[in-house]
Short mmCIF file of C-alpha atoms in Angstrom, two decimals:
data_model
loop_
_atom_site.label_atom_id
_atom_site.label_comp_id
_atom_site.label_asym_id
_atom_site.label_seq_id
_atom_site.Cartn_x
_atom_site.Cartn_y
_atom_site.Cartn_z
CA MET A 1 103.82 109.29 143.62
CA PRO A 2 104.04 105.91 145.34
CA PHE A 3 104.67 102.97 143.03
CA PRO A 4 103.40 99.41 143.46
CA ALA A 5 105.90 96.73 144.41
CA GLU A 6 105.03 94.75 141.28
CA MET A 7 103.41 95.23 137.89
CA ARG A 8 101.56 93.03 135.44
CA PHE A 9 103.31 92.14 132.21
CA ILE A 10 102.98 89.63 129.40
CA ASP A 11 105.60 86.96 129.88
CA LEU A 12 107.07 84.79 127.13
CA PRO A 13 108.31 81.59 128.82
CA SER A 14 109.04 80.06 125.41
CA PHE A 15 108.71 80.88 121.73
CA GLY A 16 105.75 79.64 119.73
CA ALA A 17 102.06 80.19 119.03
CA PRO A 18 100.06 82.98 120.71
CA GLU A 19 99.16 80.64 123.57
CA VAL A 20 102.74 80.74 124.92
CA MET A 21 102.07 84.27 126.24
CA VAL A 22 100.94 84.46 129.87
CA THR A 23 100.15 87.27 132.28
CA ALA A 24 102.73 87.49 135.05
CA LYS A 25 103.88 89.85 137.81
CA GLY A 26 107.33 91.25 138.35
CA PRO A 27 109.34 94.34 139.31
CA LEU A 28 108.88 97.69 137.64
CA PRO A 29 111.56 98.62 135.10
CA ALA A 30 114.46 100.74 136.31
CA ILE A 31 114.78 104.05 134.49
CA ARG A 32 118.15 104.98 133.08
CA PRO A 33 119.49 108.48 132.37
CA GLY A 34 117.54 110.07 129.52
CA GLU A 35 114.49 107.86 130.02
CA ILE A 36 110.98 108.42 131.34
CA LEU A 37 108.81 105.93 133.19
CA VAL A 38 105.29 105.72 131.79
CA LYS A 39 102.25 104.18 133.46
CA VAL A 40 100.84 102.40 130.44
CA GLU A 41 97.17 102.87 129.60
CA ALA A 42 97.20 101.30 126.13
CA ALA A 43 99.70 99.44 123.95
CA GLY A 44 99.73 98.79 120.22
CA VAL A 45 100.13 95.31 118.75
CA ASN A 46 102.49 95.01 115.79
CA ARG A 47 103.95 92.36 113.50
CA PRO A 48 107.39 92.66 115.12
CA ASP A 49 105.71 91.54 118.36
CA VAL A 50 104.46 88.44 116.55
CA ALA A 51 107.93 87.81 115.13
CA GLN A 52 109.56 88.18 118.55
CA ARG A 53 107.01 85.85 120.11
CA SER A 54 107.80 83.29 117.41
CA GLY A 55 111.54 83.55 118.08
CA ASN A 56 112.39 85.41 114.86
CA TYR A 57 113.02 88.96 116.12
CA PRO A 58 115.23 89.05 119.22
CA PRO A 59 115.33 92.35 121.13
CA PRO A 60 118.57 94.35 121.28
CA LYS A 61 120.82 93.43 124.21
CA ASP A 62 120.01 96.59 126.15
CA ALA A 63 116.23 96.41 125.57
CA SER A 64 113.53 94.86 127.72
CA PRO A 65 112.71 91.28 126.66
CA ILE A 66 109.03 91.99 127.31
CA LEU A 67 106.95 92.34 124.12
CA GLY A 68 105.55 95.68 123.02
CA LEU A 69 106.98 98.52 120.92
CA GLU A 70 104.43 101.32 121.33
CA ILE A 71 102.56 102.68 124.30
CA ALA A 72 100.45 105.55 125.56
CA GLY A 73 100.01 106.66 129.14
CA GLU A 74 101.13 109.04 131.86
CA VAL A 75 104.68 110.05 132.77
CA VAL A 76 105.27 109.10 136.41
CA ALA A 77 109.05 109.48 136.81
CA LEU A 78 112.01 111.04 135.03
CA GLY A 79 115.50 109.69 134.52
CA GLU A 80 118.55 111.81 135.05
CA GLY A 81 118.89 114.63 132.52
CA VAL A 82 115.29 114.63 131.27
CA SER A 83 113.76 118.11 131.11
CA GLU A 84 111.33 117.98 128.18
CA PHE A 85 108.63 116.10 130.11
CA LYS A 86 107.27 116.23 133.65
CA PRO A 87 105.24 113.81 135.79
CA GLY A 88 101.59 113.94 134.78
CA ASP A 89 102.26 114.51 131.07
CA LYS A 90 100.27 112.31 128.71
CA VAL A 91 102.57 110.79 126.12
CA CYS A 92 102.79 108.10 123.50
CA ALA A 93 106.14 106.55 122.78
CA LEU A 94 108.10 104.20 120.58
CA ALA A 95 109.49 101.66 123.04
CA ASN A 96 112.55 99.50 122.51
CA GLY A 97 110.61 96.75 124.28
CA GLY A 98 108.52 96.37 127.41
CA GLY A 99 105.24 97.83 126.16
CA TYR A 100 103.02 94.92 127.23
CA ALA A 101 103.20 95.94 130.88
CA ASP A 102 101.69 98.30 133.44
CA TYR A 103 104.87 100.41 133.42
CA CYS A 104 107.39 100.96 130.64
CA ALA A 105 110.69 102.87 130.58
CA VAL A 106 111.36 104.63 127.26
CA PRO A 107 113.96 107.12 126.00
CA ALA A 108 112.55 110.62 126.28
CA GLY A 109 113.57 111.28 122.69
CA GLN A 110 111.11 108.63 121.50
CA ALA A 111 108.08 110.11 123.26
CA LEU A 112 105.53 112.61 121.99
CA PRO A 113 102.55 114.36 123.58
CA TRP A 114 99.10 113.05 122.78
CA PRO A 115 97.71 114.95 119.78
CA LYS A 116 94.87 117.35 120.55
CA GLY A 117 91.65 115.48 121.40
CA TYR A 118 93.28 112.04 121.63
CA ASP A 119 92.77 109.39 124.28
CA ALA A 120 95.16 106.60 125.24
CA VAL A 121 93.88 104.14 122.64
CA LYS A 122 94.24 106.53 119.71
CA ALA A 123 97.62 107.72 120.93
CA ALA A 124 98.93 104.15 121.36
CA ALA A 125 98.09 103.44 117.71
CA LEU A 126 100.58 106.05 116.50
CA PRO A 127 104.28 105.51 117.32
CA GLU A 128 105.37 102.31 115.57
CA THR A 129 103.62 102.97 112.28
CA PHE A 130 104.27 106.72 112.14
CA PHE A 131 107.97 106.39 112.99
CA THR A 132 108.32 103.61 110.39
CA VAL A 133 106.42 105.35 107.61
CA TRP A 134 108.08 108.71 108.15
CA ALA A 135 111.59 107.27 108.21
CA ASN A 136 111.22 104.96 105.22
CA LEU A 137 108.80 106.79 102.95
CA PHE A 138 109.76 110.43 103.54
CA GLN A 139 113.26 110.56 104.99
CA MET A 140 114.84 107.67 103.05
CA ALA A 141 112.74 107.35 99.88
CA GLY A 142 112.21 111.11 99.70
CA LEU A 143 108.54 111.10 98.69
CA THR A 144 107.46 114.67 97.93
CA GLU A 145 104.46 116.60 96.70
CA GLY A 146 103.45 115.77 93.14
CA GLU A 147 105.05 112.31 93.14
CA SER A 148 103.31 108.94 93.12
CA VAL A 149 103.63 105.96 95.45
CA LEU A 150 102.53 102.32 95.51
CA ILE A 151 101.94 101.04 99.04
CA HIS A 152 101.77 97.29 99.56
CA GLY A 153 99.64 96.05 102.44
CA GLY A 154 97.51 99.16 102.25
CA SER A 155 94.99 97.98 104.85
CA SER A 156 97.60 97.23 107.53
CA GLY A 157 98.54 99.65 110.28
CA ILE A 158 101.58 100.70 108.25
CA GLY A 159 99.53 100.90 105.07
CA THR A 160 96.66 103.00 106.42
CA THR A 161 99.20 105.40 107.90
CA ALA A 162 101.25 105.58 104.70
CA ILE A 163 98.21 106.25 102.52
CA GLN A 164 97.04 109.13 104.68
CA LEU A 165 100.44 110.76 105.09
CA SER A 166 101.24 110.44 101.39
CA ARG A 167 97.97 112.13 100.46
CA ALA A 168 98.41 114.81 103.13
CA PHE A 169 101.77 115.73 101.64
CA GLY A 170 100.45 115.88 98.09
CA ALA A 171 101.36 112.52 96.56
CA THR A 172 99.20 110.30 94.35
CA VAL A 173 98.67 106.98 96.09
CA TYR A 174 98.02 103.43 94.90
CA ALA A 175 97.71 100.51 97.29
CA THR A 176 97.47 96.73 97.24
CA ALA A 177 95.28 94.77 99.63
CA GLY A 178 93.78 91.29 99.90
CA SER A 179 90.05 91.83 99.32
CA LYS A 180 87.51 94.14 97.74
CA GLU A 181 86.57 95.43 101.20
CA LYS A 182 90.19 96.25 102.02
CA CYS A 183 90.74 97.94 98.66
CA GLU A 184 87.67 100.08 99.21
CA ALA A 185 89.00 101.02 102.66
CA CYS A 186 92.29 102.11 101.04
CA GLU A 187 90.41 104.27 98.57
CA ARG A 188 88.36 105.90 101.33
CA LEU A 189 91.63 106.83 103.03
CA GLY A 190 92.91 108.53 99.88
CA ALA A 191 94.28 105.91 97.50
CA ARG A 192 93.41 106.64 93.88
CA ARG A 193 93.18 102.91 93.20
CA GLY A 194 93.07 99.90 95.51
CA ILE A 195 94.46 96.76 93.83
CA ASP A 196 93.26 93.34 95.01
CA TYR A 197 96.45 91.29 94.81
CA ARG A 198 94.45 88.07 95.01
CA THR A 199 92.61 88.72 91.74
CA GLU A 200 94.72 91.36 89.95
CA ASP A 201 98.32 91.67 88.77
CA PHE A 202 99.46 94.86 90.48
CA ALA A 203 102.24 95.42 87.94
CA GLU A 204 99.78 95.35 85.04
CA VAL A 205 97.34 97.60 86.88
CA MET A 206 100.09 100.11 87.58
CA ARG A 207 101.17 100.14 83.94
CA GLN A 208 97.60 100.99 82.99
CA GLU A 209 97.10 103.55 85.75
CA THR A 210 100.32 105.43 85.02
CA GLY A 211 100.33 105.10 81.23
CA GLY A 212 103.47 102.99 81.44
CA LYS A 213 105.45 105.64 83.34
CA GLY A 214 105.40 103.89 86.73
CA VAL A 215 105.47 105.32 90.23
CA ASP A 216 108.18 107.27 91.98
CA VAL A 217 108.23 105.20 95.17
CA VAL A 218 107.18 101.71 96.24
CA LEU A 219 106.78 100.99 99.96
CA ASP A 220 107.06 97.22 100.29
CA MET A 221 106.62 94.78 103.17
CA ILE A 222 106.56 91.61 101.04
CA GLY A 223 110.19 91.35 99.95
CA ALA A 224 111.41 88.59 97.63
CA ALA A 225 108.04 87.59 96.17
CA TYR A 226 107.44 91.12 94.85
CA PHE A 227 111.01 92.28 94.20
CA GLU A 228 111.14 91.95 90.41
CA LYS A 229 107.63 93.31 89.89
CA ASN A 230 108.40 96.23 92.19
CA LEU A 231 111.38 97.14 90.01
CA SER A 232 109.18 96.94 86.92
CA VAL A 233 106.58 99.42 88.23
CA LEU A 234 109.05 102.09 89.28
CA ALA A 235 109.52 105.18 87.15
CA LYS A 236 112.93 106.51 86.15
CA ASP A 237 114.91 107.59 89.25
CA GLY A 238 112.36 105.78 91.43
CA CYS A 239 112.96 104.23 94.84
CA LEU A 240 111.98 100.87 96.30
CA SER A 241 111.81 101.00 100.11
CA ILE A 242 111.61 97.57 101.79
CA ILE A 243 110.43 97.39 105.41
CA ALA A 244 109.59 93.68 105.88
CA PHE A 245 109.92 90.25 104.27
CA LEU A 246 106.45 88.69 104.55
CA GLY A 247 107.10 87.08 101.16
CA GLY A 248 110.66 85.96 101.86
CA ASN A 249 114.08 87.61 102.12
CA THR A 250 115.92 85.86 99.29
CA ALA A 251 115.13 86.89 95.72
CA GLU A 252 116.47 84.43 93.14
CA LYS A 253 116.86 84.83 89.38
CA VAL A 254 115.78 88.47 89.41
CA ASN A 255 116.45 90.65 86.39
CA LEU A 256 118.41 93.58 87.83
CA THR A 257 118.61 95.49 84.55
CA PRO A 258 115.85 97.99 85.51
CA ILE A 259 118.01 99.25 88.39
CA MET A 260 120.66 100.42 85.93
CA VAL A 261 118.45 101.44 83.03
CA LYS A 262 116.03 103.46 85.18
CA ARG A 263 118.63 104.61 87.78
CA LEU A 264 116.62 103.05 90.59
CA THR A 265 117.40 103.14 94.29
CA VAL A 266 116.69 100.13 96.50
CA THR A 267 116.73 100.82 100.22
CA GLY A 268 115.22 99.53 103.43
CA SER A 269 115.50 99.59 107.17
CA THR A 270 114.19 98.28 110.46
CA MET A 271 113.32 100.65 113.28
CA ARG A 272 114.38 98.79 116.42
CA PRO A 273 118.18 98.73 115.86
CA ARG A 274 118.35 102.47 115.13
CA THR A 275 120.24 104.56 117.65
CA ALA A 276 118.51 106.80 120.19
CA GLU A 277 119.77 109.83 118.26
CA GLU A 278 118.30 108.55 114.99
CA LYS A 279 114.94 107.87 116.63
CA ARG A 280 114.95 111.31 118.25
CA ALA A 281 115.47 112.89 114.83
CA ILE A 282 112.46 111.01 113.48
CA ARG A 283 110.48 112.04 116.57
CA ASP A 284 111.37 115.69 116.05
CA ASP A 285 110.24 115.56 112.41
CA LEU A 286 106.95 113.94 113.40
CA LEU A 287 106.32 116.53 116.08
CA ALA A 288 106.95 119.40 113.68
CA GLN A 289 105.33 118.10 110.51
CA VAL A 290 102.83 115.35 111.34
CA TRP A 291 101.46 116.05 114.82
CA PRO A 292 99.70 119.24 113.61
CA LEU A 293 97.89 117.14 110.97
CA LEU A 294 96.74 114.72 113.68
CA GLY A 295 95.52 117.56 115.87
CA GLU A 296 93.54 118.99 112.95
CA GLY A 297 92.01 115.60 112.10
CA ARG A 298 93.51 115.58 108.60
CA VAL A 299 95.27 112.31 109.43
CA THR A 300 94.05 109.81 112.01
CA PRO A 301 94.98 106.26 113.04
CA VAL A 302 92.65 103.56 111.77
CA ILE A 303 91.81 101.25 114.68
CA HIS A 304 90.33 97.85 113.93
CA SER A 305 90.05 96.36 117.43
CA VAL A 306 90.59 97.36 121.05
CA LEU A 307 91.04 94.39 123.38
CA PRO A 308 91.60 94.15 127.13
CA PHE A 309 95.14 93.42 128.26
CA ASP A 310 94.27 89.88 129.33
CA ARG A 311 93.13 89.04 125.79
CA VAL A 312 96.58 89.47 124.27
CA VAL A 313 96.47 85.93 122.85
CA GLU A 314 93.34 86.85 120.89
CA ALA A 315 95.03 90.04 119.67
CA HIS A 316 97.99 88.07 118.28
CA ARG A 317 95.70 85.52 116.65
CA LEU A 318 93.86 88.37 114.94
CA MET A 319 97.13 89.90 113.75
CA GLU A 320 98.18 86.58 112.23
CA THR A 321 94.94 86.22 110.26
CA SER A 322 95.63 89.53 108.45
CA SER A 323 91.85 90.04 108.42
CA HIS A 324 92.06 93.39 110.20
CA ILE A 325 92.01 96.85 108.65
CA GLY A 326 94.25 99.18 110.64
CA LYS A 327 95.59 98.82 114.16
CA ILE A 328 95.00 96.39 117.03
CA VAL A 329 95.35 97.95 120.48
CA LEU A 330 95.48 96.50 124.00
CA LYS A 331 93.81 98.55 126.73
CA LEU A 332 95.35 98.32 130.19
CA SER A 333 93.32 100.89 132.11
#
């Protein structure tokens, strides 16, 4: 198919507030061996985008500097060696960058077909949160059927995904959120108890809910501010999985005794620096174990807002308020 000489993309002339982002035009991305070129129809908005815009999350050297880590659209060209997709396929993908654009080149091993019955908006709400939750909660923390998990930020895109997947795989779920409305949303998604962190002490609530035993896994995006309490609510042989530092990355004067006494594991990761092979392995797990659940409607992305591409500044402002429940998606076509 013929390609335009230029594409729209969201440019970042400088770091700062949402208003620094501007719509610009430039060349289409070149596709390297093992990549596919996707005509983007929708792109998810995520906290790492906000961090990159602010100057706190630089892209890897070989990644596009354009914002955007998840997309959905149509495959329009294949890089050398790609055989698992063909032009015309509808895919969603975890991008290494470049998602806020009309065209995005992504490694084929980070792309998945749209689940049955999905459109571009629903598909674009999947990759970043599902890759992150699967890798950290299931692959690294080892959450399994019959165990229990506390999910912080339960009303976020990560949180709404984690609640649903945990329940689908047979775990008992608890979640923190910042209002009664958000806690109720967590409970509708499958949490046994939503905990309003503004009015309740989550550690005390968890002691009551579990009879003092604690939970097997904590999925945390707060970091330092919750570190000691997270250790206190874990059961013996439990695991704390840290995926962000919204409450700081330096924990001072923390009692580490519970780690030894309860044989705890503390782990964490970020998705973007992982190798292509590591991301492909996550993709393959998702395709085999999670995509059928999406196709059956047993798990579904929670979408708070869908905004036109040219309202990206508004989308970032909304993300920074933390008033949303679920995902924010930009629609390009």
